[in-house]
CSV table of C-alpha atoms in Angstrom, one decimal:
chain,number,residue,atom,x,y,z
A,1,MET,CA,0.0,0.0,0.0
A,2,PRO,CA,1.4,3.5,-0.9
A,3,GLY,CA,2.8,5.4,2.0
A,4,THR,CA,0.8,8.5,3.2
A,5,THR,CA,3.7,10.9,3.5
A,6,LEU,CA,4.2,13.1,0.4
A,7,LEU,CA,7.8,14.2,-0.2
A,8,SER,CA,9.3,16.9,-2.5
A,9,ASP,CA,12.4,18.9,-2.7
A,10,ILE,CA,12.7,22.5,-3.3
A,11,HIS,CA,15.6,23.8,-5.5
A,12,ILE,CA,17.0,27.2,-4.9
A,13,THR,CA,19.4,29.0,-7.2
A,14,LEU,CA,21.3,32.2,-6.1
A,15,HIS,CA,23.5,34.0,-8.6
A,16,THR,CA,25.0,36.7,-6.4
A,17,ARG,CA,27.6,36.3,-3.5
A,18,VAL,CA,25.7,38.8,-1.3
A,19,ALA,CA,22.6,36.5,-1.4
A,20,ALA,CA,24.6,33.4,-0.9
A,21,HIS,CA,26.3,34.9,2.1
A,22,LEU,CA,22.9,35.7,3.6
A,23,TRP,CA,21.9,32.1,3.1
A,24,GLN,CA,25.0,31.0,5.0
A,25,ALA,CA,25.0,33.7,7.5
A,26,ARG,CA,26.2,33.0,11.1
A,27,PRO,CA,24.9,31.8,13.4
A,28,GLY,CA,22.7,29.3,11.6
A,29,GLY,CA,21.6,31.2,8.4
A,30,MET,CA,18.5,30.4,6.5
A,31,LEU,CA,18.3,26.6,7.2
A,32,LEU,CA,18.3,27.3,10.9
A,33,CYS,CA,15.8,30.0,10.6
A,34,LEU,CA,13.4,27.9,8.6
A,35,ALA,CA,13.6,25.1,11.2
A,36,LEU,CA,12.9,27.5,14.0
A,37,LEU,CA,10.0,29.0,12.2
A,38,LYS,CA,8.5,25.5,12.0
A,39,ARG,CA,9.0,25.3,15.9
A,40,LEU,CA,7.4,28.7,16.3
A,41,LEU,CA,4.4,27.6,14.4
A,42,ARG,CA,4.0,24.4,16.4
A,43,ALA,CA,4.1,26.6,19.7
A,44,GLU,CA,1.5,28.9,18.3
A,45,GLN,CA,-0.8,25.8,17.5
A,46,ARG,CA,-0.4,24.7,21.0
A,47,ASP,CA,-1.8,28.0,22.2
A,48,ASP,CA,1.4,29.8,23.1
A,49,PRO,CA,0.7,33.6,23.2
A,50,TRP,CA,4.4,34.6,22.9
A,51,ALA,CA,4.5,32.4,19.7
A,52,SER,CA,1.5,34.5,18.3
A,53,HIS,CA,3.3,37.6,19.3
A,54,TRP,CA,6.5,36.5,17.6
A,55,LEU,CA,4.6,35.6,14.4
A,56,GLU,CA,2.8,39.0,14.3
A,57,GLN,CA,6.1,40.7,14.5
A,58,LEU,CA,7.7,38.5,12.0
A,59,SER,CA,4.8,39.2,9.5
A,60,ILE,CA,5.5,43.0,10.0
A,61,ARG,CA,9.2,42.5,9.1
A,62,LEU,CA,8.4,40.3,6.1
A,63,ASN,CA,5.9,43.1,4.8
A,64,LEU,CA,8.6,45.6,5.1
A,65,MET,CA,11.0,43.5,3.1
A,66,ALA,CA,8.3,43.0,0.4
A,67,HIS,CA,7.7,46.8,0.3
A,68,LEU,CA,11.4,47.7,0.0
A,69,LEU,CA,12.0,45.0,-2.7
A,70,LYS,CA,9.0,46.4,-4.7
A,71,GLN,CA,10.1,49.9,-4.3
A,72,LYS,CA,13.6,49.3,-5.5
A,73,ASN,CA,12.5,47.2,-8.5
A,74,ASN,CA,10.0,50.0,-9.5
A,75,GLN,CA,12.9,52.5,-9.3
A,76,LEU,CA,15.1,50.2,-11.5
A,77,ASP,CA,12.1,49.9,-14.1
A,78,ASN,CA,12.1,53.6,-14.4
A,79,HIS,CA,15.9,53.6,-15.2
A,80,PHE,CA,15.7,50.8,-17.7
A,81,ASN,CA,12.8,52.6,-19.5
A,82,THR,CA,15.2,55.2,-20.5
A,83,LEU,CA,17.4,52.9,-22.5
A,84,PRO,CA,17.1,53.5,-26.3
A,85,ALA,CA,15.0,51.0,-28.0
A,86,ALA,CA,18.0,49.8,-30.1
A,87,ILE,CA,19.8,48.5,-27.0
A,88,GLY,CA,18.5,45.1,-25.7
A,89,THR,CA,19.7,43.5,-22.5
A,90,THR,CA,19.6,40.1,-20.8
A,91,LEU,CA,19.7,39.6,-17.1
A,92,LEU,CA,23.2,38.9,-15.5
A,93,CYS,CA,23.7,35.3,-14.6
A,94,ASN,CA,26.3,33.5,-12.6
A,95,PRO,CA,27.9,30.6,-14.7
A,96,THR,CA,28.4,28.7,-11.4
A,97,PRO,CA,25.5,29.8,-9.1
A,98,SER,CA,25.0,28.7,-5.6
A,99,GLU,CA,22.4,25.9,-5.5
A,100,TYR,CA,20.6,24.4,-2.5
A,101,ILE,CA,18.1,21.8,-2.1
A,102,LEU,CA,15.5,21.8,0.8
A,103,PRO,CA,13.0,19.3,1.9
A,104,LEU,CA,9.5,20.6,1.6
A,105,ALA,CA,8.9,19.6,5.2
A,106,LEU,CA,11.3,22.3,6.4
A,107,LEU,CA,9.2,25.1,4.9
A,108,SER,CA,6.2,26.8,6.6
A,109,PRO,CA,4.1,29.8,5.2
A,110,PRO,CA,6.3,32.4,6.9
A,111,GLY,CA,9.4,30.3,5.9
A,112,SER,CA,8.3,30.2,2.4
A,113,ARG,CA,7.8,34.0,2.4
A,114,LEU,CA,11.2,34.6,3.7
A,115,LEU,CA,12.7,32.3,1.1
A,116,HIS,CA,10.8,34.3,-1.7
A,117,HIS,CA,12.2,37.4,-0.4
A,118,LEU,CA,15.8,36.2,-0.5
A,119,VAL,CA,15.4,34.9,-4.1
A,120,ASP,CA,13.8,38.3,-5.1
A,121,TYR,CA,16.6,40.0,-3.4
A,122,ASP,CA,19.1,37.9,-5.6
A,123,LEU,CA,17.3,39.1,-8.7
A,124,LEU,CA,17.2,42.7,-7.5
A,125,VAL,CA,21.0,42.7,-7.1
A,126,ARG,CA,21.4,41.2,-10.6
A,127,ARG,CA,19.2,43.9,-12.1
A,128,THR,CA,21.0,46.6,-10.1
A,129,LEU,CA,24.5,45.5,-11.4
A,130,LEU,CA,23.2,45.4,-14.9
A,131,ALA,CA,21.7,48.9,-14.5
A,132,TRP,CA,25.1,50.2,-13.1
A,133,GLN,CA,27.1,48.7,-15.9
A,134,LEU,CA,24.8,50.3,-18.4
A,135,GLY,CA,25.4,53.7,-16.7
A,136,LEU,CA,21.8,54.1,-15.7
A,137,ILE,CA,22.5,54.4,-12.0
A,138,SER,CA,25.5,55.8,-10.0
A,139,GLN,CA,27.9,53.8,-7.6
A,140,THR,CA,26.1,55.3,-4.8
A,141,GLU,CA,22.7,54.2,-6.0
A,142,LYS,CA,24.0,50.8,-6.6
A,143,ARG,CA,25.3,50.5,-3.1
A,144,ASP,CA,22.0,51.8,-1.7
A,145,VAL,CA,19.9,49.1,-3.6
A,146,VAL,CA,22.2,46.4,-2.6
A,147,ALA,CA,22.1,47.4,1.1
A,148,THR,CA,18.2,47.1,1.0
A,149,LEU,CA,17.8,43.8,2.5
A,150,PRO,CA,20.9,42.2,4.3
A,151,ARG,CA,20.5,44.2,7.6
A,152,LEU,CA,16.8,43.4,7.8
A,153,LEU,CA,17.3,39.8,7.0
A,154,LEU,CA,20.0,39.3,9.7
A,155,GLN,CA,17.9,41.1,12.2
A,156,LEU,CA,15.0,38.7,11.3
A,157,TYR,CA,17.3,35.8,11.8
A,158,SER,CA,18.3,37.0,15.3
A,159,PHE,CA,14.6,37.8,16.2
A,160,VAL,CA,13.5,34.2,15.4
A,161,ASN,CA,16.4,32.7,17.1
A,162,ARG,CA,15.5,34.5,20.3
A,163,PHE,CA,12.2,32.6,20.7
A,164,ARG,CA,12.2,29.8,23.2
A,165,THR,CA,9.6,27.0,23.5
A,166,THR,CA,8.4,26.9,27.0
A,167,GLY,CA,5.2,25.0,27.1
A,168,VAL,CA,3.2,28.1,28.1
A,169,ILE,CA,-0.3,28.5,27.1
A,170,ARG,CA,-2.9,31.3,27.4
A,171,ALA,CA,-4.5,29.9,30.4
A,172,ASP,CA,-1.1,30.2,32.2
A,173,VAL,CA,-1.2,33.9,31.4
A,174,ARG,CA,-4.8,34.2,32.5
A,175,PHE,CA,-4.0,32.6,36.0
A,176,ASN,CA,-0.4,34.1,36.2
A,177,THR,CA,1.2,30.7,36.8
A,178,PRO,CA,4.8,30.3,37.7
A,179,LEU,CA,5.4,29.1,34.1
A,180,ALA,CA,3.9,32.4,32.7
A,181,GLN,CA,5.9,34.4,35.2
A,182,ALA,CA,9.1,32.6,34.0
A,183,THR,CA,8.3,33.0,30.4
A,184,THR,CA,7.8,36.6,30.9
A,185,ARG,CA,11.2,36.9,32.4
A,186,LYS,CA,12.7,35.0,29.5
A,187,LEU,CA,10.8,36.4,26.5
A,188,GLY,CA,9.6,39.9,27.9
A,189,GLN,CA,6.1,41.2,28.7
A,190,LEU,CA,3.4,40.4,26.2
A,191,PRO,CA,1.8,43.5,24.5
A,192,LYS,CA,-1.2,44.9,26.3
A,193,ARG,CA,-3.5,44.1,23.3
A,194,ILE,CA,-2.7,40.4,23.7
A,195,LEU,CA,-3.0,40.4,27.4
A,196,ALA,CA,-6.5,42.1,27.0
A,197,GLU,CA,-7.5,39.4,24.5
A,198,ILE,CA,-6.5,36.6,26.9
A,199,HIS,CA,-8.5,37.9,29.8
A,200,ARG,CA,-11.5,38.9,27.6
A,201,ASP,CA,-11.6,35.4,26.2
A,202,ALA,CA,-12.1,34.0,29.7
A,203,GLN,CA,-15.2,36.1,30.3
C-alpha cells in the first residue's frame, strides 16, 4: 500500500555572492531560521501567546521587506525605461551559481515568504548590477539598492532565534502561573493588546 507521507524537494538557485552569504550567515543562516519557524508555528498551534506575538512581529518584518523590494524594483524599472529601443539586454547570470536543495517539510508559510524574499533580493541585485554597468545608476545608487535587505534579514534571523519553546499557554497567562511568570522573564512582557484578548476570552 502506498505511504501516506508526500515528499518533495525545493531547489533554490542564487546568482550573487551577497545573497549566498545571507543564506549561509552565522549563526545558523537560512536553514536554521526555517527550522525555528516550524518550531514557532507548532508553539502557536499549542496556544502559546508568545509564539503568536512573535509571528505577528515576523509578519510585519516580512511585509517591510516586500515593500522595499517592490520599491527598489520600481525605481530600476524607471531607469531601464530610459534605454534606447535599439539597446537590448539580458539579465546577469552566474555561470556557477550557488544551488541548494531543501526538503518541503522544512518550509512553512512564513518560511516560504522569507525564502521568496531572498530569491527576489538575488534578482534585485542582478538587475542593479546590470543597471550600473549600463550607466543608468551611480555607484552610490548601486550601493543603496544592494544594502536594501541584508540588515533586515540578519535582524530577522536574530529575532526568530530569540524565541524559546516553554510549553506556556494562554491559560497560564490568565492565571499568572509560575510558568507564565518565568516565560515573561525569559521572553519579555506580552503586548497589552494580547493580554487584554486573553483575559477577555475568559469572560
